[in-house]
JSON list of C-alpha atoms in Angstrom, two decimals:
[
{"chain": "O", "resi": 12, "resn": "VAL", "atom": "CA", "xyz": [-11.58, -6.43, 8.63]},
{"chain": "O", "resi": 13, "resn": "GLN", "atom": "CA", "xyz": [-9.28, -8.95, 6.98]},
{"chain": "O", "resi": 14, "resn": "LEU", "atom": "CA", "xyz": [-6.91, -7.88, 4.23]},
{"chain": "O", "resi": 15, "resn": "GLN", "atom": "CA", "xyz": [-5.13, -9.82, 1.52]},
{"chain": "O", "resi": 16, "resn": "ALA", "atom": "CA", "xyz": [-2.48, -8.21, -0.64]},
{"chain": "O", "resi": 17, "resn": "SER", "atom": "CA", "xyz": [-1.52, -9.60, -4.02]},
{"chain": "O", "resi": 18, "resn": "GLY", "atom": "CA", "xyz": [0.15, -8.62, -7.26]},
{"chain": "O", "resi": 19, "resn": "GLY", "atom": "CA", "xyz": [3.79, -8.66, -6.31]},
{"chain": "O", "resi": 20, "resn": "GLY", "atom": "CA", "xyz": [6.46, -10.20, -8.46]},
{"chain": "O", "resi": 21, "resn": "LEU", "atom": "CA", "xyz": [9.75, -9.73, -10.24]},
{"chain": "O", "resi": 22, "resn": "VAL", "atom": "CA", "xyz": [10.07, -6.80, -12.62]},
{"chain": "O", "resi": 23, "resn": "GLN", "atom": "CA", "xyz": [12.91, -5.02, -14.33]},
{"chain": "O", "resi": 24, "resn": "ALA", "atom": "CA", "xyz": [13.81, -1.48, -13.47]},
{"chain": "O", "resi": 25, "resn": "GLY", "atom": "CA", "xyz": [11.49, 0.91, -15.24]},
{"chain": "O", "resi": 26, "resn": "GLY", "atom": "CA", "xyz": [8.66, -1.57, -15.23]},
{"chain": "O", "resi": 27, "resn": "SER", "atom": "CA", "xyz": [5.26, -1.49, -13.57]},
{"chain": "O", "resi": 28, "resn": "LEU", "atom": "CA", "xyz": [3.19, -3.55, -11.18]},
{"chain": "O", "resi": 29, "resn": "ARG", "atom": "CA", "xyz": [-0.26, -3.13, -9.68]},
{"chain": "O", "resi": 30, "resn": "LEU", "atom": "CA", "xyz": [-0.86, -4.38, -6.19]},
{"chain": "O", "resi": 31, "resn": "SER", "atom": "CA", "xyz": [-4.31, -5.21, -4.93]},
{"chain": "O", "resi": 32, "resn": "CYS", "atom": "CA", "xyz": [-5.64, -5.36, -1.40]},
{"chain": "O", "resi": 33, "resn": "ALA", "atom": "CA", "xyz": [-8.85, -7.33, -1.02]},
{"chain": "O", "resi": 34, "resn": "ALA", "atom": "CA", "xyz": [-10.80, -6.65, 2.16]},
{"chain": "O", "resi": 35, "resn": "SER", "atom": "CA", "xyz": [-13.42, -8.78, 3.79]},
{"chain": "O", "resi": 36, "resn": "GLY", "atom": "CA", "xyz": [-16.52, -7.33, 5.36]},
{"chain": "O", "resi": 37, "resn": "ARG", "atom": "CA", "xyz": [-18.83, -4.55, 4.35]},
{"chain": "O", "resi": 38, "resn": "THR", "atom": "CA", "xyz": [-17.11, -1.85, 6.37]},
{"chain": "O", "resi": 39, "resn": "PHE", "atom": "CA", "xyz": [-14.13, -1.35, 4.08]},
{"chain": "O", "resi": 40, "resn": "ARG", "atom": "CA", "xyz": [-15.44, 2.03, 2.99]},
{"chain": "O", "resi": 41, "resn": "SER", "atom": "CA", "xyz": [-15.29, 3.17, 6.62]},
{"chain": "O", "resi": 42, "resn": "TYR", "atom": "CA", "xyz": [-11.54, 2.79, 6.84]},
{"chain": "O", "resi": 43, "resn": "VAL", "atom": "CA", "xyz": [-8.48, 4.63, 5.73]},
{"chain": "O", "resi": 44, "resn": "MET", "atom": "CA", "xyz": [-6.34, 2.31, 3.64]},
{"chain": "O", "resi": 45, "resn": "GLY", "atom": "CA", "xyz": [-2.60, 2.41, 3.34]},
{"chain": "O", "resi": 46, "resn": "TRP", "atom": "CA", "xyz": [0.37, 0.70, 1.78]},
{"chain": "O", "resi": 47, "resn": "PHE", "atom": "CA", "xyz": [3.62, 0.16, 3.62]},
{"chain": "O", "resi": 48, "resn": "ARG", "atom": "CA", "xyz": [6.77, -1.71, 2.71]},
{"chain": "O", "resi": 49, "resn": "GLN", "atom": "CA", "xyz": [9.67, -3.38, 4.41]},
{"chain": "O", "resi": 50, "resn": "ALA", "atom": "CA", "xyz": [12.98, -4.07, 2.75]},
{"chain": "O", "resi": 51, "resn": "PRO", "atom": "CA", "xyz": [15.42, -6.66, 4.15]},
{"chain": "O", "resi": 52, "resn": "GLY", "atom": "CA", "xyz": [17.14, -5.33, 7.24]},
{"chain": "O", "resi": 53, "resn": "LYS", "atom": "CA", "xyz": [15.06, -2.18, 7.32]},
{"chain": "O", "resi": 54, "resn": "GLU", "atom": "CA", "xyz": [12.08, -0.96, 9.26]},
{"chain": "O", "resi": 55, "resn": "ARG", "atom": "CA", "xyz": [8.61, -0.92, 7.80]},
{"chain": "O", "resi": 56, "resn": "GLU", "atom": "CA", "xyz": [7.99, 2.38, 6.07]},
{"chain": "O", "resi": 57, "resn": "PHE", "atom": "CA", "xyz": [5.07, 4.34, 4.77]},
{"chain": "O", "resi": 58, "resn": "VAL", "atom": "CA", "xyz": [4.36, 4.32, 1.03]},
{"chain": "O", "resi": 59, "resn": "ALA", "atom": "CA", "xyz": [0.90, 5.80, 0.51]},
{"chain": "O", "resi": 60, "resn": "VAL", "atom": "CA", "xyz": [-2.45, 6.23, 2.19]},
{"chain": "O", "resi": 61, "resn": "ILE", "atom": "CA", "xyz": [-5.94, 7.04, 0.96]},
{"chain": "O", "resi": 62, "resn": "SER", "atom": "CA", "xyz": [-8.72, 8.44, 3.09]},
{"chain": "O", "resi": 63, "resn": "ARG", "atom": "CA", "xyz": [-12.34, 7.37, 3.05]},
{"chain": "O", "resi": 64, "resn": "GLY", "atom": "CA", "xyz": [-13.08, 10.30, 0.79]},
{"chain": "O", "resi": 65, "resn": "GLY", "atom": "CA", "xyz": [-10.21, 9.67, -1.59]},
{"chain": "O", "resi": 66, "resn": "ASN", "atom": "CA", "xyz": [-7.58, 12.10, -0.33]},
{"chain": "O", "resi": 67, "resn": "THR", "atom": "CA", "xyz": [-4.07, 10.73, -0.71]},
{"chain": "O", "resi": 68, "resn": "LEU", "atom": "CA", "xyz": [-0.62, 11.05, 0.81]},
{"chain": "O", "resi": 69, "resn": "TYR", "atom": "CA", "xyz": [2.64, 9.64, -0.54]},
{"chain": "O", "resi": 70, "resn": "ARG", "atom": "CA", "xyz": [6.19, 9.30, 0.65]},
{"chain": "O", "resi": 71, "resn": "ASP", "atom": "CA", "xyz": [8.39, 11.64, -1.33]},
{"chain": "O", "resi": 72, "resn": "SER", "atom": "CA", "xyz": [10.35, 8.96, -3.14]},
{"chain": "O", "resi": 73, "resn": "VAL", "atom": "CA", "xyz": [7.25, 7.50, -4.82]},
{"chain": "O", "resi": 74, "resn": "LYS", "atom": "CA", "xyz": [5.44, 10.70, -5.72]},
{"chain": "O", "resi": 75, "resn": "GLY", "atom": "CA", "xyz": [4.73, 10.82, -9.43]},
{"chain": "O", "resi": 76, "resn": "ARG", "atom": "CA", "xyz": [5.42, 7.10, -9.82]},
{"chain": "O", "resi": 77, "resn": "PHE", "atom": "CA", "xyz": [2.91, 5.38, -7.53]},
{"chain": "O", "resi": 78, "resn": "THR", "atom": "CA", "xyz": [-0.85, 5.88, -7.37]},
{"chain": "O", "resi": 79, "resn": "ILE", "atom": "CA", "xyz": [-3.06, 4.63, -4.58]},
{"chain": "O", "resi": 80, "resn": "SER", "atom": "CA", "xyz": [-6.76, 4.11, -5.21]},
{"chain": "O", "resi": 81, "resn": "ARG", "atom": "CA", "xyz": [-9.73, 2.26, -3.86]},
{"chain": "O", "resi": 82, "resn": "ASP", "atom": "CA", "xyz": [-12.94, 0.72, -5.13]},
{"chain": "O", "resi": 83, "resn": "ASN", "atom": "CA", "xyz": [-15.33, 0.54, -2.20]},
{"chain": "O", "resi": 84, "resn": "ALA", "atom": "CA", "xyz": [-17.90, -1.39, -4.22]},
{"chain": "O", "resi": 85, "resn": "LYS", "atom": "CA", "xyz": [-15.33, -4.15, -4.68]},
{"chain": "O", "resi": 86, "resn": "ASN", "atom": "CA", "xyz": [-13.86, -3.82, -1.17]},
{"chain": "O", "resi": 87, "resn": "THR", "atom": "CA", "xyz": [-10.48, -3.49, -2.82]},
{"chain": "O", "resi": 88, "resn": "GLY", "atom": "CA", "xyz": [-7.60, -1.08, -2.71]},
{"chain": "O", "resi": 89, "resn": "TYR", "atom": "CA", "xyz": [-4.82, -0.71, -5.24]},
{"chain": "O", "resi": 90, "resn": "LEU", "atom": "CA", "xyz": [-1.31, 0.55, -5.61]},
{"chain": "O", "resi": 91, "resn": "GLN", "atom": "CA", "xyz": [-0.22, 1.23, -9.16]},
{"chain": "O", "resi": 92, "resn": "MET", "atom": "CA", "xyz": [3.57, 1.35, -9.30]},
{"chain": "O", "resi": 93, "resn": "ASN", "atom": "CA", "xyz": [5.30, 2.72, -12.37]},
{"chain": "O", "resi": 94, "resn": "ASN", "atom": "CA", "xyz": [8.92, 3.37, -13.22]},
{"chain": "O", "resi": 95, "resn": "LEU", "atom": "CA", "xyz": [10.07, 0.98, -10.53]},
{"chain": "O", "resi": 96, "resn": "ASN", "atom": "CA", "xyz": [13.66, 0.99, -9.41]},
{"chain": "O", "resi": 97, "resn": "PRO", "atom": "CA", "xyz": [15.70, -1.48, -7.31]},
{"chain": "O", "resi": 98, "resn": "GLU", "atom": "CA", "xyz": [15.22, 0.70, -4.21]},
{"chain": "O", "resi": 99, "resn": "ASP", "atom": "CA", "xyz": [11.52, -0.18, -4.36]},
{"chain": "O", "resi": 100, "resn": "THR", "atom": "CA", "xyz": [12.31, -3.84, -3.67]},
{"chain": "O", "resi": 101, "resn": "ALA", "atom": "CA", "xyz": [10.46, -4.86, -0.50]},
{"chain": "O", "resi": 102, "resn": "VAL", "atom": "CA", "xyz": [7.57, -6.77, 0.93]},
{"chain": "O", "resi": 103, "resn": "TYR", "atom": "CA", "xyz": [4.52, -4.57, 0.50]},
{"chain": "O", "resi": 104, "resn": "TYR", "atom": "CA", "xyz": [1.72, -4.62, 3.05]},
{"chain": "O", "resi": 105, "resn": "CYS", "atom": "CA", "xyz": [-1.72, -3.13, 2.94]},
{"chain": "O", "resi": 106, "resn": "ALA", "atom": "CA", "xyz": [-3.29, -1.85, 6.11]},
{"chain": "O", "resi": 107, "resn": "ALA", "atom": "CA", "xyz": [-6.51, -0.26, 7.26]},
{"chain": "O", "resi": 108, "resn": "GLY", "atom": "CA", "xyz": [-7.59, 1.86, 10.15]},
{"chain": "O", "resi": 109, "resn": "THR", "atom": "CA", "xyz": [-9.00, 5.18, 11.20]},
{"chain": "O", "resi": 110, "resn": "TYR", "atom": "CA", "xyz": [-5.68, 7.00, 11.14]},
{"chain": "O", "resi": 111, "resn": "TYR", "atom": "CA", "xyz": [-4.89, 9.10, 8.07]},
{"chain": "O", "resi": 112, "resn": "GLY", "atom": "CA", "xyz": [-1.16, 9.40, 8.01]},
{"chain": "O", "resi": 113, "resn": "GLY", "atom": "CA", "xyz": [2.15, 7.65, 7.58]},
{"chain": "O", "resi": 114, "resn": "ASN", "atom": "CA", "xyz": [2.86, 6.01, 10.93]},
{"chain": "O", "resi": 115, "resn": "PRO", "atom": "CA", "xyz": [2.35, 2.25, 10.65]},
{"chain": "O", "resi": 116, "resn": "GLN", "atom": "CA", "xyz": [1.91, 1.96, 14.42]},
{"chain": "O", "resi": 117, "resn": "TYR", "atom": "CA", "xyz": [-1.50, 3.61, 14.13]},
{"chain": "O", "resi": 118, "resn": "MET", "atom": "CA", "xyz": [-2.96, 1.27, 11.53]},
{"chain": "O", "resi": 119, "resn": "ASP", "atom": "CA", "xyz": [-5.32, -1.30, 13.02]},
{"chain": "O", "resi": 120, "resn": "TYR", "atom": "CA", "xyz": [-5.51, -4.08, 10.47]},
{"chain": "O", "resi": 121, "resn": "TRP", "atom": "CA", "xyz": [-2.78, -5.65, 8.36]},
{"chain": "O", "resi": 122, "resn": "GLY", "atom": "CA", "xyz": [-2.69, -8.12, 5.54]},
{"chain": "O", "resi": 123, "resn": "LYS", "atom": "CA", "xyz": [0.10, -10.51, 4.72]},
{"chain": "O", "resi": 124, "resn": "GLY", "atom": "CA", "xyz": [2.64, -8.91, 2.48]},
{"chain": "O", "resi": 125, "resn": "THR", "atom": "CA", "xyz": [3.40, -9.41, -1.17]},
{"chain": "O", "resi": 126, "resn": "LEU", "atom": "CA", "xyz": [6.97, -9.38, -2.38]},
{"chain": "O", "resi": 127, "resn": "VAL", "atom": "CA", "xyz": [8.07, -6.90, -5.03]},
{"chain": "O", "resi": 128, "resn": "THR", "atom": "CA", "xyz": [11.53, -7.42, -6.51]},
{"chain": "O", "resi": 129, "resn": "VAL", "atom": "CA", "xyz": [12.96, -4.94, -8.97]},
{"chain": "O", "resi": 130, "resn": "SER", "atom": "CA", "xyz": [16.04, -6.01, -10.87]},
{"chain": "O", "resi": 131, "resn": "SER", "atom": "CA", "xyz": [18.53, -3.56, -12.29]}
]
């Protein structure tokens, strides 16, 4: 499956963005989908993941602010990000695989990232 993330941009602290992850192929519904991010000089880290059935996991720092969702009919996943702060600045990547968890090493497919910049 091929993935393409979009929706990044520059936003002020407290603002919102919605990222999209468009997937090719008709097997999108068969995969777990996740969002990860990588800030300059830091390792890629887990943000959120959604199972095939819609169960979700979030990293603690985004709980209550970010919402992951998916629309299997559109082969698209989303990450709604509210109340953004400068610490959320990073390149955001969507990924897919059969692993339901937060370790990026176990995701099988990756899209190119989209940059999110939050100004203070």
